[in-house]
Coordinates of C-alpha atoms and ligand atoms in Angstrom, one line a residue:
M1294 CA -25.7 6.4 13.3
K1295 CA -26.8 7.1 9.7
D1296 CA -25.8 4.4 7.2
R1297 CA -22.3 5.0 6.1
P1298 CA -21.6 4.7 2.4
Y1299 CA -19.4 2.0 1.0
N1300 CA -16.0 3.7 0.7
L1301 CA -14.1 2.6 -2.4
Y1302 CA -11.6 5.5 -2.4
A1303 CA -7.9 4.6 -3.3
G1304 CA -6.5 6.5 -0.3
P1305 CA -6.8 7.7 2.2
A1306 CA -9.0 4.8 2.4
I1307 CA -11.6 2.8 4.4
L1308 CA -10.7 2.0 8.0
P1309 CA -12.4 -0.8 9.9
L1310 CA -15.4 0.8 11.7
E1311 CA -14.5 -1.1 14.9
V1312 CA -11.1 0.7 14.9
M1313 CA -12.7 4.1 14.6
E1314 CA -15.2 3.3 17.3
Q1315 CA -12.5 2.2 19.6
A1316 CA -10.5 5.4 18.9
R1317 CA -13.6 7.5 19.6
E1318 CA -14.1 5.6 22.8
E1319 CA -10.6 6.2 24.0
L1320 CA -10.2 9.7 22.5
L1321 CA -10.6 11.7 25.7
D1322 CA -9.1 9.3 28.2
Y1323 CA -6.4 7.0 26.9
A1324 CA -5.9 3.8 29.1
G1325 CA -7.1 5.6 32.3
T1326 CA -4.5 8.4 32.0
G1327 CA -7.2 11.1 31.9
L1328 CA -5.4 12.4 28.8
S1329 CA -6.0 12.0 25.2
I1330 CA -3.3 10.3 23.2
L1331 CA -3.5 13.4 21.0
E1332 CA -2.0 15.5 23.8
S1333 CA 0.4 12.9 25.3
S1334 CA 4.1 13.0 25.2
H1335 CA 5.9 10.7 22.7
R1336 CA 8.2 9.9 25.7
S1337 CA 5.4 8.7 27.9
P1338 CA 5.2 5.0 28.9
G1339 CA 1.7 4.9 27.2
Y1340 CA 3.2 5.9 23.9
A1341 CA 6.1 3.5 24.2
E1342 CA 3.7 0.7 24.6
I1343 CA 1.7 1.9 21.5
N1344 CA 4.9 2.1 19.4
D1345 CA 6.3 -1.2 20.6
S1346 CA 3.1 -3.2 20.1
A1347 CA 2.4 -1.7 16.7
R1348 CA 5.9 -2.7 15.6
E1349 CA 5.7 -6.2 17.2
D1350 CA 2.2 -6.9 15.8
L1351 CA 3.4 -6.0 12.3
R1352 CA 6.5 -8.2 12.8
E1353 CA 4.1 -11.1 13.8
L1354 CA 1.5 -10.4 11.0
L1355 CA 4.1 -10.2 8.2
G1356 CA 6.6 -12.6 9.6
V1357 CA 9.3 -10.0 9.6
P1358 CA 12.6 -11.7 10.5
E1359 CA 14.8 -10.4 13.4
S1360 CA 17.3 -9.3 10.7
H1361 CA 15.0 -6.5 9.7
S1362 CA 14.0 -3.4 11.5
I1363 CA 10.5 -1.9 11.3
L1364 CA 10.4 1.9 11.2
F1365 CA 7.5 4.4 11.4
L1366 CA 8.6 7.4 9.4
Q1367 CA 7.0 10.5 8.0
G1368 CA 7.0 12.1 4.5
G1369 CA 4.8 9.5 2.9
A1370 CA 5.9 6.9 0.4
S1371 CA 6.9 9.8 -1.7
L1372 CA 9.8 10.7 0.6
Q1373 CA 11.0 7.1 0.3
F1374 CA 11.2 7.6 -3.5
G1375 CA 14.0 10.0 -2.7
M1376 CA 15.4 8.7 0.5
I1377 CA 16.2 5.3 -0.9
P1378 CA 18.5 6.5 -3.7
M1379 CA 19.9 9.2 -1.4
N1380 CA 21.1 6.4 0.9
F1381 CA 21.8 3.6 -1.5
L1382 CA 22.4 4.9 -5.0
R1383 CA 25.6 6.9 -4.5
G1384 CA 26.8 7.5 -8.0
G1385 CA 26.3 3.9 -9.0
K1386 CA 23.5 2.2 -10.8
A1387 CA 20.1 0.9 -9.7
D1388 CA 17.5 -1.2 -11.6
Y1389 CA 13.9 0.0 -11.7
V1390 CA 10.9 -1.7 -13.2
N1391 CA 8.5 0.8 -14.8
T1392 CA 5.0 -0.5 -14.1
G1393 CA 3.1 2.7 -13.8
A1394 CA 2.6 6.0 -12.2
W1395 CA 4.2 5.2 -8.8
A1396 CA 7.2 3.4 -10.3
K1397 CA 7.7 6.4 -12.5
K1398 CA 7.8 8.8 -9.6
A1399 CA 10.3 6.6 -7.9
I1400 CA 12.5 6.6 -11.1
K1401 CA 12.4 10.3 -11.3
E1402 CA 13.8 10.7 -7.8
A1403 CA 16.5 8.0 -8.3
K1404 CA 17.8 9.7 -11.4
I1405 CA 18.9 12.6 -9.2
F1406 CA 21.4 10.3 -7.4
G1407 CA 22.8 8.0 -10.0
E1408 CA 22.2 5.9 -13.1
V1409 CA 18.8 4.2 -13.4
N1410 CA 18.6 1.1 -15.6
I1411 CA 14.9 0.5 -16.6
A1412 CA 15.0 -3.3 -16.2
A1413 CA 11.6 -3.6 -18.0
S1414 CA 8.6 -1.5 -18.6
S1415 CA 4.9 -2.0 -19.4
E1416 CA 4.3 1.5 -20.7
D1417 CA 3.9 0.1 -24.2
R1418 CA 0.5 -1.2 -23.2
N1419 CA -0.5 1.6 -20.9
F1420 CA 0.7 -0.3 -17.8
C1421 CA -1.9 -3.0 -17.9
Y1422 CA 0.5 -5.8 -17.1
I1423 CA 3.6 -6.6 -15.0
P1424 CA 6.7 -7.5 -17.2
A1425 CA 7.5 -11.2 -17.2
L1426 CA 10.2 -12.2 -14.7
E1427 CA 12.3 -13.7 -17.5
D1428 CA 12.1 -10.5 -19.4
L1429 CA 13.8 -8.3 -16.7
K1430 CA 17.2 -7.0 -17.7
L1431 CA 18.8 -6.9 -14.3
S1432 CA 22.3 -5.6 -13.9
P1433 CA 24.5 -7.9 -11.8
D1434 CA 26.3 -4.8 -10.3
A1435 CA 23.2 -2.8 -9.4
D1436 CA 23.0 -1.2 -6.0
Y1437 CA 19.5 -2.4 -5.7
V1438 CA 16.4 -3.4 -7.7
H1439 CA 13.2 -1.4 -7.1
I1440 CA 9.7 -2.5 -7.9
C1441 CA 6.2 -1.2 -7.0
S1442 CA 4.5 -4.4 -5.9
N1443 CA 0.9 -3.1 -6.5
E1444 CA 0.3 -0.2 -8.8
T1445 CA -2.6 1.6 -7.2
I1446 CA -3.6 3.5 -10.4
G1447 CA -3.2 0.8 -13.0
G1448 CA -4.6 -2.0 -10.8
I1449 CA -1.8 -4.4 -11.5
R1450 CA 0.4 -6.3 -9.1
W1451 CA 3.3 -8.7 -9.0
A1452 CA 2.0 -12.2 -8.6
R1453 CA 5.6 -13.4 -8.0
F1454 CA 8.7 -11.5 -7.2
P1455 CA 12.0 -11.5 -9.0
E1456 CA 15.0 -13.4 -7.7
T1457 CA 17.8 -10.8 -7.5
G1458 CA 20.5 -12.9 -5.8
E1459 CA 23.0 -10.7 -4.0
V1460 CA 21.4 -7.5 -5.2
P1461 CA 19.0 -6.0 -2.7
L1462 CA 15.3 -6.0 -3.6
V1463 CA 13.3 -2.9 -2.7
A1464 CA 9.6 -2.6 -2.9
D1465 CA 6.9 0.0 -2.7
M1466 CA 4.0 -2.0 -1.1
S1467 CA 1.9 1.1 -0.1
S1468 CA -1.4 -0.2 -1.6
E1469 CA -1.1 -3.8 -0.6
I1470 CA 0.9 -4.3 2.5
C1471 CA -0.7 -6.9 4.7
S1472 CA -3.1 -7.9 2.0
R1473 CA -1.3 -11.2 1.2
V1474 CA 1.4 -13.4 2.6
I1475 CA 4.8 -12.4 1.4
D1476 CA 8.3 -13.7 2.2
V1477 CA 9.8 -10.6 3.8
S1478 CA 13.2 -12.2 3.9
K1479 CA 13.5 -11.8 0.1
F1480 CA 13.4 -8.0 0.4
D1481 CA 16.0 -5.7 1.9
L1482 CA 13.6 -2.8 2.0
I1483 CA 9.8 -2.6 2.0
Y1484 CA 7.9 0.7 2.4
A1485 CA 4.3 1.6 2.5
G1486 CA 2.4 4.8 3.2
A1487 CA -0.2 3.7 5.8
Q1488 CA -3.2 5.4 4.3
K1489 CA -4.1 2.7 1.9
N1490 CA -4.2 -0.5 3.9
L1491 CA -2.8 0.1 7.3
G1492 CA -4.3 3.3 8.9
P1493 CA -4.5 7.0 8.4
A1494 CA -2.2 9.3 6.5
G1495 CA 0.9 10.6 8.3
V1496 CA 3.0 7.5 8.9
T1497 CA 5.0 5.4 6.5
V1498 CA 6.1 1.9 7.4
V1499 CA 9.7 1.0 6.4
I1500 CA 11.0 -2.6 6.8
I1501 CA 14.7 -2.6 6.3
S1502 CA 17.4 -5.3 6.7
D1503 CA 20.5 -5.0 8.8
P1504 CA 22.9 -5.2 5.8
M1505 CA 21.0 -2.3 4.2
L1506 CA 21.2 -0.3 7.4
K1507 CA 25.0 -0.9 7.3
R1508 CA 25.1 0.6 3.8
C1509 CA 23.7 4.0 4.9
P1510 CA 26.4 6.6 4.3
D1511 CA 27.7 9.1 6.8
G1512 CA 27.1 12.7 6.1
L1513 CA 23.3 12.7 5.4
T1514 CA 21.1 15.0 7.3
T1515 CA 20.0 13.1 10.5
M1516 CA 16.4 12.7 9.6
L1517 CA 17.1 11.2 6.2
D1518 CA 19.5 8.5 7.5
Y1519 CA 17.6 5.3 8.2
R1520 CA 20.0 4.4 11.0
T1521 CA 18.7 7.3 13.1
H1522 CA 15.2 5.9 13.1
A1523 CA 16.4 2.3 13.6
E1524 CA 18.6 3.3 16.6
K1525 CA 15.9 5.4 18.2
D1526 CA 13.0 3.0 17.7
S1527 CA 11.3 5.6 15.4
N1528 CA 11.3 8.0 18.3
Y1529 CA 14.2 10.2 17.4
N1530 CA 11.9 13.2 16.9
T1531 CA 8.2 13.6 17.5
P1532 CA 6.5 10.8 15.6
P1533 CA 3.0 11.0 14.3
V1534 CA 1.6 9.6 17.5
F1535 CA -2.0 9.4 16.6
S1536 CA -1.4 7.8 13.2
I1537 CA 0.8 5.2 14.7
Y1538 CA -1.9 4.6 17.4
I1539 CA -4.5 3.9 14.7
V1540 CA -2.1 1.7 12.8
G1541 CA -1.7 -0.3 16.0
L1542 CA -5.5 -0.7 16.3
V1543 CA -5.8 -1.7 12.7
L1544 CA -3.1 -4.4 13.2
K1545 CA -4.9 -5.7 16.3
W1546 CA -8.1 -5.8 14.2
L1547 CA -6.2 -7.8 11.5
K1548 CA -5.0 -10.2 14.1
R1549 CA -8.6 -10.7 15.3
R1550 CA -9.5 -11.4 11.7
G1551 CA -7.1 -14.3 11.6
G1552 CA -4.0 -12.5 10.2
V1553 CA -2.6 -12.0 6.7
A1554 CA -3.3 -15.5 5.4
A1555 CA -6.9 -15.3 6.4
I1556 CA -7.5 -11.8 5.0
E1557 CA -5.7 -12.9 1.8
E1558 CA -8.4 -15.5 1.3
V1559 CA -11.1 -13.0 1.8
N1560 CA -9.3 -10.5 -0.5
N1561 CA -9.1 -13.2 -3.2
R1562 CA -12.8 -13.9 -3.0
K1563 CA -13.7 -10.2 -3.0
A1564 CA -11.6 -9.5 -6.1
A1565 CA -12.9 -12.6 -7.9
L1566 CA -16.5 -11.3 -7.5
L1567 CA -15.6 -8.3 -9.6
Y1568 CA -13.2 -10.0 -12.0
D1569 CA -15.7 -12.8 -12.7
L1570 CA -18.3 -10.1 -13.6
F1571 CA -15.9 -8.5 -16.1
D1572 CA -15.1 -11.9 -17.6
S1573 CA -18.7 -12.7 -18.2
S1574 CA -19.8 -9.3 -19.4
D1575 CA -19.3 -7.3 -22.6
F1576 CA -20.3 -4.2 -20.7
Y1577 CA -17.6 -4.1 -18.0
R1578 CA -14.1 -4.6 -19.1
G1579 CA -11.2 -5.1 -16.7
T1580 CA -8.1 -3.1 -17.8
A1581 CA -5.4 -5.3 -16.2
D1582 CA -4.2 -8.5 -17.8
P1583 CA -5.8 -11.5 -16.0
G1584 CA -2.5 -12.8 -14.5
D1585 CA -1.5 -9.4 -13.1
R1586 CA -4.8 -8.3 -11.6
S1587 CA -4.6 -6.5 -8.3
T1588 CA -6.8 -7.7 -5.5
M1589 CA -6.8 -4.3 -3.9
N1590 CA -7.4 -1.8 -6.8
V1591 CA -9.8 -3.2 -9.4
T1592 CA -9.7 -1.0 -12.5
F1593 CA -12.3 -1.2 -15.3
R1594 CA -14.0 0.6 -18.2
L1595 CA -17.5 0.8 -19.4
P1596 CA -18.4 1.0 -23.2
S1597 CA -18.2 4.9 -23.2
E1598 CA -17.0 7.8 -21.1
E1599 CA -20.6 9.0 -20.9
L1600 CA -21.7 5.6 -19.4
E1601 CA -18.8 5.8 -17.0
A1602 CA -19.8 9.2 -15.7
A1603 CA -23.4 8.0 -15.4
F1604 CA -22.3 4.9 -13.6
I1605 CA -20.1 6.8 -11.1
A1606 CA -23.0 9.2 -10.4
E1607 CA -25.6 6.5 -10.0
A1608 CA -23.3 4.5 -7.8
K1609 CA -22.8 7.4 -5.6
K1610 CA -26.6 7.7 -5.2
A1611 CA -26.7 4.1 -4.3
G1612 CA -24.1 4.5 -1.6
F1613 CA -20.8 3.5 -3.3
I1614 CA -18.4 6.3 -3.3
G1615 CA -14.9 6.6 -4.7
L1616 CA -15.3 4.7 -8.0
K1617 CA -13.8 7.2 -10.3
G1618 CA -10.5 6.1 -11.8
H1619 CA -7.4 8.2 -11.1
R1620 CA -7.5 11.5 -12.9
S1621 CA -4.5 10.5 -15.0
V1622 CA -6.1 7.4 -16.6
G1623 CA -9.9 7.9 -16.3
G1624 CA -12.2 4.9 -16.2
C1625 CA -13.4 3.4 -13.0
R1626 CA -11.6 1.9 -10.0
A1627 CA -12.9 0.0 -7.0
S1628 CA -10.3 0.0 -4.2
I1629 CA -11.3 -2.9 -2.0
Y1630 CA -8.6 -2.9 0.7
N1631 CA -8.6 -5.2 3.7
A1632 CA -11.1 -3.2 5.6
F1633 CA -13.7 -3.2 2.8
P1634 CA -16.3 -5.8 3.6
E1635 CA -17.0 -8.8 1.4
E1636 CA -20.8 -8.0 1.6
G1637 CA -19.9 -4.5 0.2
V1638 CA -18.3 -6.1 -2.9
K1639 CA -21.4 -8.4 -3.3
A1640 CA -23.7 -5.3 -3.0
L1641 CA -21.5 -3.5 -5.6
V1642 CA -21.6 -6.4 -8.1
G1643 CA -25.4 -6.4 -7.6
F1644 CA -25.6 -2.7 -8.4
M1645 CA -23.3 -3.1 -11.4
K1646 CA -25.5 -5.9 -12.9
N1647 CA -28.6 -3.7 -12.5
F1648 CA -26.8 -0.7 -14.0
E1649 CA -25.9 -2.9 -17.0
K1650 CA -29.5 -4.0 -17.5
E1651 CA -30.9 -0.5 -17.3
S1652 CA -28.4 1.0 -19.6
Ligands
PLP2306 C1 -0.4 6.3 -2.6 C2 0.9 5.8 -3.1 C3 2.1 6.4 -2.9 C4 2.2 7.8 -2.4 O1 2.1 7.8 -1.1 P1 2.2 9.2 -0.2 O2 2.1 8.7 1.2 O3 1.1 10.1 -0.6 O4 3.5 9.8 -0.6 C5 3.2 5.8 -3.4 N1 3.2 4.5 -3.9 C6 2.0 3.8 -4.0 C7 2.0 2.5 -4.6 C8 0.9 4.5 -3.6 O5 -0.3 3.8 -3.7

């Protein structure tokens, strides 16, 4: 096979090569059935095993307590922006922390269903930081508190999470799920589109607590009621079978790598290679405040937009693709998800040092 470029796209994003090779191997004949998983019934025993083991591997990897259900839904993280307030903000009030583009989209949807209290915002400095926990203006009577734990576009993440007491904590973890150890029991709902760190597009993981499931109201359309999917093991209607199959392979890969704690160490080393470069250079400037830096989406600027354009073009020639920042903010971004290899980050840093010298 021709050398593959280093894939730094924010999402859909890099998948472990091993996983894609296994999927190719099994594509025409899944587990000796003579059928492809692509053409198999979602009621077949083969699929039941895929669904169950993906769910149980995720439970093991993230330490999801038995009090929480794991669901595989469709509609992306974007559907969760609306489905969460549709189920849990019924004319009351919810607290949202405005940390960037994704938090904002969630806020927009919540406002359709009730009052939104912006508990804090980092918009004053262009979303380059996470508001301090002690500055959050949380409402004691909120229906829930919503955060985006890692802002994919701004490149910032919550190093620690707020204590919300009796008020349920809800988090969009799309771009960092399984990248670091978290205490799932602190959250009543976690959601993540798979296409950043877990697999291909088409499936969204939702981890939801029993008390939260009990709060789902009657009268919603069946598909938008979390209980439907919890009761039917994410098999109420036809699930995205192939996407869930690939997520399952990615989770097995992650287990072979030693699990979340082990990959977190690798992720910290990878991110430090880039952030150390920024801290020792006048040429590359990290845009996130040091305490809030994401280990998944590393955002940075060069001295001018011309240099940024040249950098992105030269990097592409050298085999590093996807370094352009999101169109809404410009600049550069290296998305170095779990599947992005450490030697790839080392090679990127080498390229960046050379580019600086030659500019
Ligand atoms: C990509 C992303 C989304 C949107 O996901 P879709 O699956 O495209 O709806 C939401 N939140 C975060 C943090 C993301 O990175």
